[in-house]
């Protein structure tokens, strides 16, 4: 059909999932080197935190980000639904997510798109007044600091993008 590639948003892919890595390898074999393979990536977590029973293998570690990055052209992180109650904490969360994921992908050619939410849906993991475009961009920019793997922003959910979000976006472009 003339597409450039494929984006896979498979939720939730557990850390160290061999099946997901195999899927990516099979897709590469079928699509060829010239087609783009893009995936949605999980929150990053340290090896120490990953060993804790409530988290164990739910989030991606450096090693798994590296393994996925070696098999794809692009990763769009889902760095929202952070459970953060305050804007300051969400900005810190975003900064640390971006720093850790870019560090994980340092020896990879995979591009990174940082997921930022504009969703207005209030859930236990997402407070719209906290996880918004303004705070997300501030945290992302604080975490980029010379990274060459960050190639852009992946806004979720585009159907909730408002005129106010447009104004925030334009202000950040200056």
JSON list of C-alpha atoms in Angstrom, two decimals:
[
{"chain": "A", "resi": 1, "resn": "UNK", "atom": "CA", "xyz": [0.00, 0.00, 0.00]},
{"chain": "A", "resi": 2, "resn": "UNK", "atom": "CA", "xyz": [3.06, 2.28, -0.07]},
{"chain": "A", "resi": 3, "resn": "UNK", "atom": "CA", "xyz": [3.40, 2.79, 3.66]},
{"chain": "A", "resi": 4, "resn": "UNK", "atom": "CA", "xyz": [6.80, 3.65, 5.18]},
{"chain": "A", "resi": 5, "resn": "UNK", "atom": "CA", "xyz": [6.45, 1.03, 7.90]},
{"chain": "A", "resi": 6, "resn": "UNK", "atom": "CA", "xyz": [4.44, -0.04, 10.89]},
{"chain": "A", "resi": 7, "resn": "UNK", "atom": "CA", "xyz": [3.77, 1.20, 14.43]},
{"chain": "A", "resi": 8, "resn": "UNK", "atom": "CA", "xyz": [2.90, -1.33, 17.12]},
{"chain": "A", "resi": 9, "resn": "UNK", "atom": "CA", "xyz": [1.08, -0.20, 20.25]},
{"chain": "A", "resi": 10, "resn": "UNK", "atom": "CA", "xyz": [0.90, -3.48, 22.13]},
{"chain": "A", "resi": 11, "resn": "UNK", "atom": "CA", "xyz": [-0.06, -2.92, 25.75]},
{"chain": "A", "resi": 12, "resn": "UNK", "atom": "CA", "xyz": [1.22, -4.17, 28.06]},
{"chain": "A", "resi": 13, "resn": "UNK", "atom": "CA", "xyz": [4.53, -5.67, 26.95]},
{"chain": "A", "resi": 14, "resn": "UNK", "atom": "CA", "xyz": [6.30, -6.95, 30.03]},
{"chain": "A", "resi": 15, "resn": "UNK", "atom": "CA", "xyz": [9.99, -6.33, 30.66]},
{"chain": "A", "resi": 16, "resn": "UNK", "atom": "CA", "xyz": [12.16, -9.07, 29.15]},
{"chain": "A", "resi": 17, "resn": "UNK", "atom": "CA", "xyz": [9.30, -10.43, 27.02]},
{"chain": "A", "resi": 18, "resn": "UNK", "atom": "CA", "xyz": [11.04, -12.75, 24.54]},
{"chain": "A", "resi": 19, "resn": "UNK", "atom": "CA", "xyz": [7.86, -13.04, 22.48]},
{"chain": "A", "resi": 20, "resn": "UNK", "atom": "CA", "xyz": [7.80, -9.31, 21.72]},
{"chain": "A", "resi": 21, "resn": "UNK", "atom": "CA", "xyz": [11.46, -9.36, 20.67]},
{"chain": "A", "resi": 22, "resn": "UNK", "atom": "CA", "xyz": [10.75, -12.35, 18.43]},
{"chain": "A", "resi": 23, "resn": "UNK", "atom": "CA", "xyz": [7.79, -10.50, 16.88]},
{"chain": "A", "resi": 24, "resn": "UNK", "atom": "CA", "xyz": [10.04, -7.53, 16.10]},
{"chain": "A", "resi": 25, "resn": "UNK", "atom": "CA", "xyz": [12.65, -9.82, 14.53]},
{"chain": "A", "resi": 26, "resn": "UNK", "atom": "CA", "xyz": [10.00, -11.53, 12.40]},
{"chain": "A", "resi": 27, "resn": "UNK", "atom": "CA", "xyz": [8.58, -8.17, 11.31]},
{"chain": "A", "resi": 28, "resn": "UNK", "atom": "CA", "xyz": [12.04, -6.98, 10.28]},
{"chain": "A", "resi": 29, "resn": "UNK", "atom": "CA", "xyz": [12.60, -10.16, 8.29]},
{"chain": "A", "resi": 30, "resn": "UNK", "atom": "CA", "xyz": [9.27, -9.73, 6.48]},
{"chain": "A", "resi": 31, "resn": "UNK", "atom": "CA", "xyz": [9.35, -5.96, 5.97]},
{"chain": "A", "resi": 32, "resn": "UNK", "atom": "CA", "xyz": [13.04, -5.62, 5.14]},
{"chain": "A", "resi": 33, "resn": "UNK", "atom": "CA", "xyz": [15.59, -3.07, 6.29]},
{"chain": "A", "resi": 34, "resn": "UNK", "atom": "CA", "xyz": [14.07, -0.15, 4.35]},
{"chain": "A", "resi": 35, "resn": "UNK", "atom": "CA", "xyz": [10.75, -0.13, 6.24]},
{"chain": "A", "resi": 36, "resn": "UNK", "atom": "CA", "xyz": [10.28, 1.62, 9.59]},
{"chain": "A", "resi": 37, "resn": "UNK", "atom": "CA", "xyz": [9.34, -0.39, 12.65]},
{"chain": "A", "resi": 38, "resn": "UNK", "atom": "CA", "xyz": [8.02, 1.81, 15.43]},
{"chain": "A", "resi": 39, "resn": "UNK", "atom": "CA", "xyz": [6.74, 0.65, 18.82]},
{"chain": "A", "resi": 40, "resn": "UNK", "atom": "CA", "xyz": [5.12, 2.12, 21.90]},
{"chain": "A", "resi": 41, "resn": "UNK", "atom": "CA", "xyz": [7.49, 1.85, 24.85]},
{"chain": "A", "resi": 42, "resn": "UNK", "atom": "CA", "xyz": [6.73, 1.41, 28.51]},
{"chain": "A", "resi": 43, "resn": "UNK", "atom": "CA", "xyz": [7.77, 3.53, 31.47]},
{"chain": "A", "resi": 44, "resn": "UNK", "atom": "CA", "xyz": [11.42, 3.03, 32.36]},
{"chain": "A", "resi": 45, "resn": "UNK", "atom": "CA", "xyz": [12.37, 1.55, 35.75]},
{"chain": "A", "resi": 46, "resn": "UNK", "atom": "CA", "xyz": [15.71, 0.76, 37.38]},
{"chain": "A", "resi": 47, "resn": "UNK", "atom": "CA", "xyz": [16.79, -2.85, 37.86]},
{"chain": "A", "resi": 48, "resn": "UNK", "atom": "CA", "xyz": [16.42, -2.36, 41.62]},
{"chain": "A", "resi": 49, "resn": "UNK", "atom": "CA", "xyz": [12.81, -1.13, 41.38]},
{"chain": "A", "resi": 50, "resn": "UNK", "atom": "CA", "xyz": [12.02, -3.83, 38.81]},
{"chain": "A", "resi": 51, "resn": "UNK", "atom": "CA", "xyz": [12.90, -6.48, 41.41]},
{"chain": "A", "resi": 52, "resn": "UNK", "atom": "CA", "xyz": [10.23, -5.21, 43.83]},
{"chain": "A", "resi": 53, "resn": "UNK", "atom": "CA", "xyz": [7.12, -7.43, 43.95]},
{"chain": "A", "resi": 54, "resn": "UNK", "atom": "CA", "xyz": [4.51, -4.75, 43.07]},
{"chain": "A", "resi": 55, "resn": "UNK", "atom": "CA", "xyz": [6.46, -3.71, 39.95]},
{"chain": "A", "resi": 56, "resn": "UNK", "atom": "CA", "xyz": [8.31, -6.86, 38.93]},
{"chain": "A", "resi": 57, "resn": "UNK", "atom": "CA", "xyz": [8.64, -6.89, 35.15]},
{"chain": "A", "resi": 58, "resn": "UNK", "atom": "CA", "xyz": [5.74, -4.51, 34.45]},
{"chain": "A", "resi": 59, "resn": "UNK", "atom": "CA", "xyz": [8.03, -1.70, 33.28]},
{"chain": "A", "resi": 60, "resn": "UNK", "atom": "CA", "xyz": [11.07, -1.72, 30.99]},
{"chain": "A", "resi": 61, "resn": "UNK", "atom": "CA", "xyz": [14.64, -1.63, 32.28]},
{"chain": "A", "resi": 62, "resn": "UNK", "atom": "CA", "xyz": [17.78, -0.38, 30.51]},
{"chain": "A", "resi": 63, "resn": "UNK", "atom": "CA", "xyz": [18.48, -3.86, 29.20]},
{"chain": "A", "resi": 64, "resn": "UNK", "atom": "CA", "xyz": [15.04, -4.30, 27.66]},
{"chain": "A", "resi": 65, "resn": "UNK", "atom": "CA", "xyz": [15.02, -0.82, 26.14]},
{"chain": "A", "resi": 66, "resn": "UNK", "atom": "CA", "xyz": [18.39, -1.71, 24.58]},
{"chain": "A", "resi": 67, "resn": "UNK", "atom": "CA", "xyz": [17.03, -5.00, 23.25]},
{"chain": "A", "resi": 68, "resn": "UNK", "atom": "CA", "xyz": [13.97, -3.34, 21.72]},
{"chain": "A", "resi": 69, "resn": "UNK", "atom": "CA", "xyz": [16.05, -0.43, 20.40]},
{"chain": "A", "resi": 70, "resn": "UNK", "atom": "CA", "xyz": [18.31, -2.86, 18.56]},
{"chain": "A", "resi": 71, "resn": "UNK", "atom": "CA", "xyz": [15.29, -4.21, 16.65]},
{"chain": "A", "resi": 72, "resn": "UNK", "atom": "CA", "xyz": [13.31, -1.07, 15.78]},
{"chain": "A", "resi": 73, "resn": "UNK", "atom": "CA", "xyz": [13.76, 2.32, 14.16]},
{"chain": "A", "resi": 74, "resn": "UNK", "atom": "CA", "xyz": [11.61, 4.27, 16.57]},
{"chain": "A", "resi": 75, "resn": "UNK", "atom": "CA", "xyz": [10.18, 4.07, 20.09]},
{"chain": "A", "resi": 76, "resn": "UNK", "atom": "CA", "xyz": [7.31, 6.29, 21.22]},
{"chain": "A", "resi": 77, "resn": "UNK", "atom": "CA", "xyz": [7.37, 6.18, 25.02]},
{"chain": "A", "resi": 78, "resn": "UNK", "atom": "CA", "xyz": [4.17, 6.17, 26.99]},
{"chain": "A", "resi": 79, "resn": "UNK", "atom": "CA", "xyz": [5.54, 8.39, 29.76]},
{"chain": "A", "resi": 80, "resn": "UNK", "atom": "CA", "xyz": [2.09, 9.38, 30.96]},
{"chain": "A", "resi": 81, "resn": "UNK", "atom": "CA", "xyz": [-0.23, 7.72, 33.47]},
{"chain": "A", "resi": 82, "resn": "UNK", "atom": "CA", "xyz": [2.50, 8.37, 36.03]},
{"chain": "A", "resi": 83, "resn": "UNK", "atom": "CA", "xyz": [0.35, 8.45, 39.19]},
{"chain": "A", "resi": 84, "resn": "UNK", "atom": "CA", "xyz": [1.91, 11.86, 39.97]},
{"chain": "A", "resi": 85, "resn": "UNK", "atom": "CA", "xyz": [-0.31, 14.17, 42.08]},
{"chain": "A", "resi": 86, "resn": "UNK", "atom": "CA", "xyz": [1.60, 17.45, 41.50]},
{"chain": "A", "resi": 87, "resn": "UNK", "atom": "CA", "xyz": [2.94, 19.23, 38.44]},
{"chain": "A", "resi": 88, "resn": "UNK", "atom": "CA", "xyz": [6.42, 19.53, 39.97]},
{"chain": "A", "resi": 89, "resn": "UNK", "atom": "CA", "xyz": [6.55, 15.78, 40.51]},
{"chain": "A", "resi": 90, "resn": "UNK", "atom": "CA", "xyz": [5.33, 15.05, 37.00]},
{"chain": "A", "resi": 91, "resn": "UNK", "atom": "CA", "xyz": [7.99, 17.35, 35.52]},
{"chain": "A", "resi": 92, "resn": "UNK", "atom": "CA", "xyz": [10.62, 15.51, 37.59]},
{"chain": "A", "resi": 93, "resn": "UNK", "atom": "CA", "xyz": [9.14, 12.16, 36.50]},
{"chain": "A", "resi": 94, "resn": "UNK", "atom": "CA", "xyz": [9.33, 13.20, 32.84]},
{"chain": "A", "resi": 95, "resn": "UNK", "atom": "CA", "xyz": [12.88, 14.49, 33.21]},
{"chain": "A", "resi": 96, "resn": "UNK", "atom": "CA", "xyz": [14.07, 11.25, 34.76]},
{"chain": "A", "resi": 97, "resn": "UNK", "atom": "CA", "xyz": [12.17, 9.06, 32.26]},
{"chain": "A", "resi": 98, "resn": "UNK", "atom": "CA", "xyz": [13.72, 10.93, 29.32]},
{"chain": "A", "resi": 99, "resn": "UNK", "atom": "CA", "xyz": [17.23, 10.82, 30.82]},
{"chain": "A", "resi": 100, "resn": "UNK", "atom": "CA", "xyz": [17.02, 7.11, 31.59]},
{"chain": "A", "resi": 101, "resn": "UNK", "atom": "CA", "xyz": [15.50, 6.05, 28.27]},
{"chain": "A", "resi": 102, "resn": "UNK", "atom": "CA", "xyz": [17.95, 8.12, 26.21]},
{"chain": "A", "resi": 103, "resn": "UNK", "atom": "CA", "xyz": [20.81, 6.64, 28.26]},
{"chain": "A", "resi": 104, "resn": "UNK", "atom": "CA", "xyz": [19.40, 3.17, 27.54]},
{"chain": "A", "resi": 105, "resn": "UNK", "atom": "CA", "xyz": [19.30, 3.92, 23.81]},
{"chain": "A", "resi": 106, "resn": "UNK", "atom": "CA", "xyz": [22.72, 5.61, 23.67]},
{"chain": "A", "resi": 107, "resn": "UNK", "atom": "CA", "xyz": [24.27, 2.85, 21.55]},
{"chain": "A", "resi": 108, "resn": "UNK", "atom": "CA", "xyz": [21.19, 2.34, 19.40]},
{"chain": "A", "resi": 109, "resn": "UNK", "atom": "CA", "xyz": [20.11, 4.02, 16.19]},
{"chain": "A", "resi": 110, "resn": "UNK", "atom": "CA", "xyz": [16.47, 3.96, 17.35]},
{"chain": "A", "resi": 111, "resn": "UNK", "atom": "CA", "xyz": [14.78, 7.36, 17.46]},
{"chain": "A", "resi": 112, "resn": "UNK", "atom": "CA", "xyz": [12.84, 8.33, 20.56]},
{"chain": "A", "resi": 113, "resn": "UNK", "atom": "CA", "xyz": [9.50, 10.13, 20.57]},
{"chain": "A", "resi": 114, "resn": "UNK", "atom": "CA", "xyz": [8.50, 11.21, 24.07]},
{"chain": "A", "resi": 115, "resn": "UNK", "atom": "CA", "xyz": [4.85, 10.56, 24.86]},
{"chain": "A", "resi": 116, "resn": "UNK", "atom": "CA", "xyz": [3.04, 13.49, 26.44]},
{"chain": "A", "resi": 117, "resn": "UNK", "atom": "CA", "xyz": [-0.61, 13.36, 27.40]},
{"chain": "A", "resi": 118, "resn": "UNK", "atom": "CA", "xyz": [-3.28, 15.95, 26.64]},
{"chain": "A", "resi": 119, "resn": "UNK", "atom": "CA", "xyz": [-6.02, 13.63, 27.85]},
{"chain": "A", "resi": 120, "resn": "UNK", "atom": "CA", "xyz": [-8.76, 15.17, 29.99]},
{"chain": "A", "resi": 121, "resn": "UNK", "atom": "CA", "xyz": [-9.75, 11.80, 31.46]},
{"chain": "A", "resi": 122, "resn": "UNK", "atom": "CA", "xyz": [-9.23, 11.62, 35.22]},
{"chain": "A", "resi": 123, "resn": "UNK", "atom": "CA", "xyz": [-8.10, 8.20, 36.47]},
{"chain": "A", "resi": 124, "resn": "UNK", "atom": "CA", "xyz": [-6.12, 6.93, 39.47]},
{"chain": "A", "resi": 125, "resn": "UNK", "atom": "CA", "xyz": [-2.97, 7.05, 37.31]},
{"chain": "A", "resi": 126, "resn": "UNK", "atom": "CA", "xyz": [-3.69, 10.30, 35.45]},
{"chain": "A", "resi": 127, "resn": "UNK", "atom": "CA", "xyz": [-4.54, 13.74, 36.84]},
{"chain": "A", "resi": 128, "resn": "UNK", "atom": "CA", "xyz": [-5.27, 16.02, 33.83]},
{"chain": "A", "resi": 129, "resn": "UNK", "atom": "CA", "xyz": [-4.26, 19.22, 35.65]},
{"chain": "A", "resi": 130, "resn": "UNK", "atom": "CA", "xyz": [-0.87, 17.60, 36.38]},
{"chain": "A", "resi": 131, "resn": "UNK", "atom": "CA", "xyz": [-0.17, 15.50, 33.29]},
{"chain": "A", "resi": 132, "resn": "UNK", "atom": "CA", "xyz": [-0.61, 18.11, 30.63]},
{"chain": "A", "resi": 133, "resn": "UNK", "atom": "CA", "xyz": [1.31, 19.47, 27.68]},
{"chain": "A", "resi": 134, "resn": "UNK", "atom": "CA", "xyz": [2.93, 22.32, 29.64]},
{"chain": "A", "resi": 135, "resn": "UNK", "atom": "CA", "xyz": [4.33, 20.09, 32.39]},
{"chain": "A", "resi": 136, "resn": "UNK", "atom": "CA", "xyz": [5.20, 17.30, 29.97]},
{"chain": "A", "resi": 137, "resn": "UNK", "atom": "CA", "xyz": [7.21, 19.58, 27.69]},
{"chain": "A", "resi": 138, "resn": "UNK", "atom": "CA", "xyz": [8.97, 21.20, 30.66]},
{"chain": "A", "resi": 139, "resn": "UNK", "atom": "CA", "xyz": [10.02, 17.81, 32.03]},
{"chain": "A", "resi": 140, "resn": "UNK", "atom": "CA", "xyz": [11.01, 16.46, 28.64]},
{"chain": "A", "resi": 141, "resn": "UNK", "atom": "CA", "xyz": [13.16, 19.47, 27.82]},
{"chain": "A", "resi": 142, "resn": "UNK", "atom": "CA", "xyz": [14.87, 19.24, 31.21]},
{"chain": "A", "resi": 143, "resn": "UNK", "atom": "CA", "xyz": [15.75, 15.63, 30.46]},
{"chain": "A", "resi": 144, "resn": "UNK", "atom": "CA", "xyz": [16.92, 15.96, 26.85]},
{"chain": "A", "resi": 145, "resn": "UNK", "atom": "CA", "xyz": [20.20, 17.79, 27.59]},
{"chain": "A", "resi": 146, "resn": "UNK", "atom": "CA", "xyz": [22.19, 17.03, 24.45]},
{"chain": "A", "resi": 147, "resn": "UNK", "atom": "CA", "xyz": [20.56, 13.70, 23.61]},
{"chain": "A", "resi": 148, "resn": "UNK", "atom": "CA", "xyz": [20.63, 12.79, 19.94]},
{"chain": "A", "resi": 149, "resn": "UNK", "atom": "CA", "xyz": [18.07, 10.00, 20.21]},
{"chain": "A", "resi": 150, "resn": "UNK", "atom": "CA", "xyz": [15.09, 12.25, 21.11]},
{"chain": "A", "resi": 151, "resn": "UNK", "atom": "CA", "xyz": [13.49, 13.16, 17.79]},
{"chain": "A", "resi": 152, "resn": "UNK", "atom": "CA", "xyz": [10.17, 14.59, 18.89]},
{"chain": "A", "resi": 153, "resn": "UNK", "atom": "CA", "xyz": [6.98, 14.40, 20.89]},
{"chain": "A", "resi": 154, "resn": "UNK", "atom": "CA", "xyz": [4.16, 11.86, 20.59]},
{"chain": "A", "resi": 155, "resn": "UNK", "atom": "CA", "xyz": [0.97, 13.57, 21.79]},
{"chain": "A", "resi": 156, "resn": "UNK", "atom": "CA", "xyz": [-1.74, 11.36, 23.28]},
{"chain": "A", "resi": 157, "resn": "UNK", "atom": "CA", "xyz": [-4.61, 11.64, 22.59]},
{"chain": "A", "resi": 158, "resn": "UNK", "atom": "CA", "xyz": [-4.74, 13.83, 19.50]},
{"chain": "A", "resi": 159, "resn": "UNK", "atom": "CA", "xyz": [-8.55, 13.90, 19.51]},
{"chain": "A", "resi": 160, "resn": "UNK", "atom": "CA", "xyz": [-8.41, 15.72, 22.87]},
{"chain": "A", "resi": 161, "resn": "UNK", "atom": "CA", "xyz": [-5.90, 18.34, 21.68]},
{"chain": "A", "resi": 162, "resn": "UNK", "atom": "CA", "xyz": [-7.55, 21.73, 22.32]},
{"chain": "A", "resi": 163, "resn": "UNK", "atom": "CA", "xyz": [-6.98, 25.33, 21.32]},
{"chain": "A", "resi": 164, "resn": "UNK", "atom": "CA", "xyz": [-5.33, 25.86, 24.74]},
{"chain": "A", "resi": 165, "resn": "UNK", "atom": "CA", "xyz": [-2.93, 22.98, 23.93]},
{"chain": "A", "resi": 166, "resn": "UNK", "atom": "CA", "xyz": [-2.21, 24.62, 20.57]},
{"chain": "A", "resi": 167, "resn": "UNK", "atom": "CA", "xyz": [-1.28, 27.83, 22.37]},
{"chain": "A", "resi": 168, "resn": "UNK", "atom": "CA", "xyz": [1.03, 25.96, 24.75]},
{"chain": "A", "resi": 169, "resn": "UNK", "atom": "CA", "xyz": [2.62, 24.16, 21.79]},
{"chain": "A", "resi": 170, "resn": "UNK", "atom": "CA", "xyz": [3.21, 27.41, 19.89]},
{"chain": "A", "resi": 171, "resn": "UNK", "atom": "CA", "xyz": [4.71, 29.07, 22.98]},
{"chain": "A", "resi": 172, "resn": "UNK", "atom": "CA", "xyz": [7.18, 26.18, 23.36]},
{"chain": "A", "resi": 173, "resn": "UNK", "atom": "CA", "xyz": [8.17, 26.46, 19.70]},
{"chain": "A", "resi": 174, "resn": "UNK", "atom": "CA", "xyz": [9.56, 29.97, 20.16]}
]
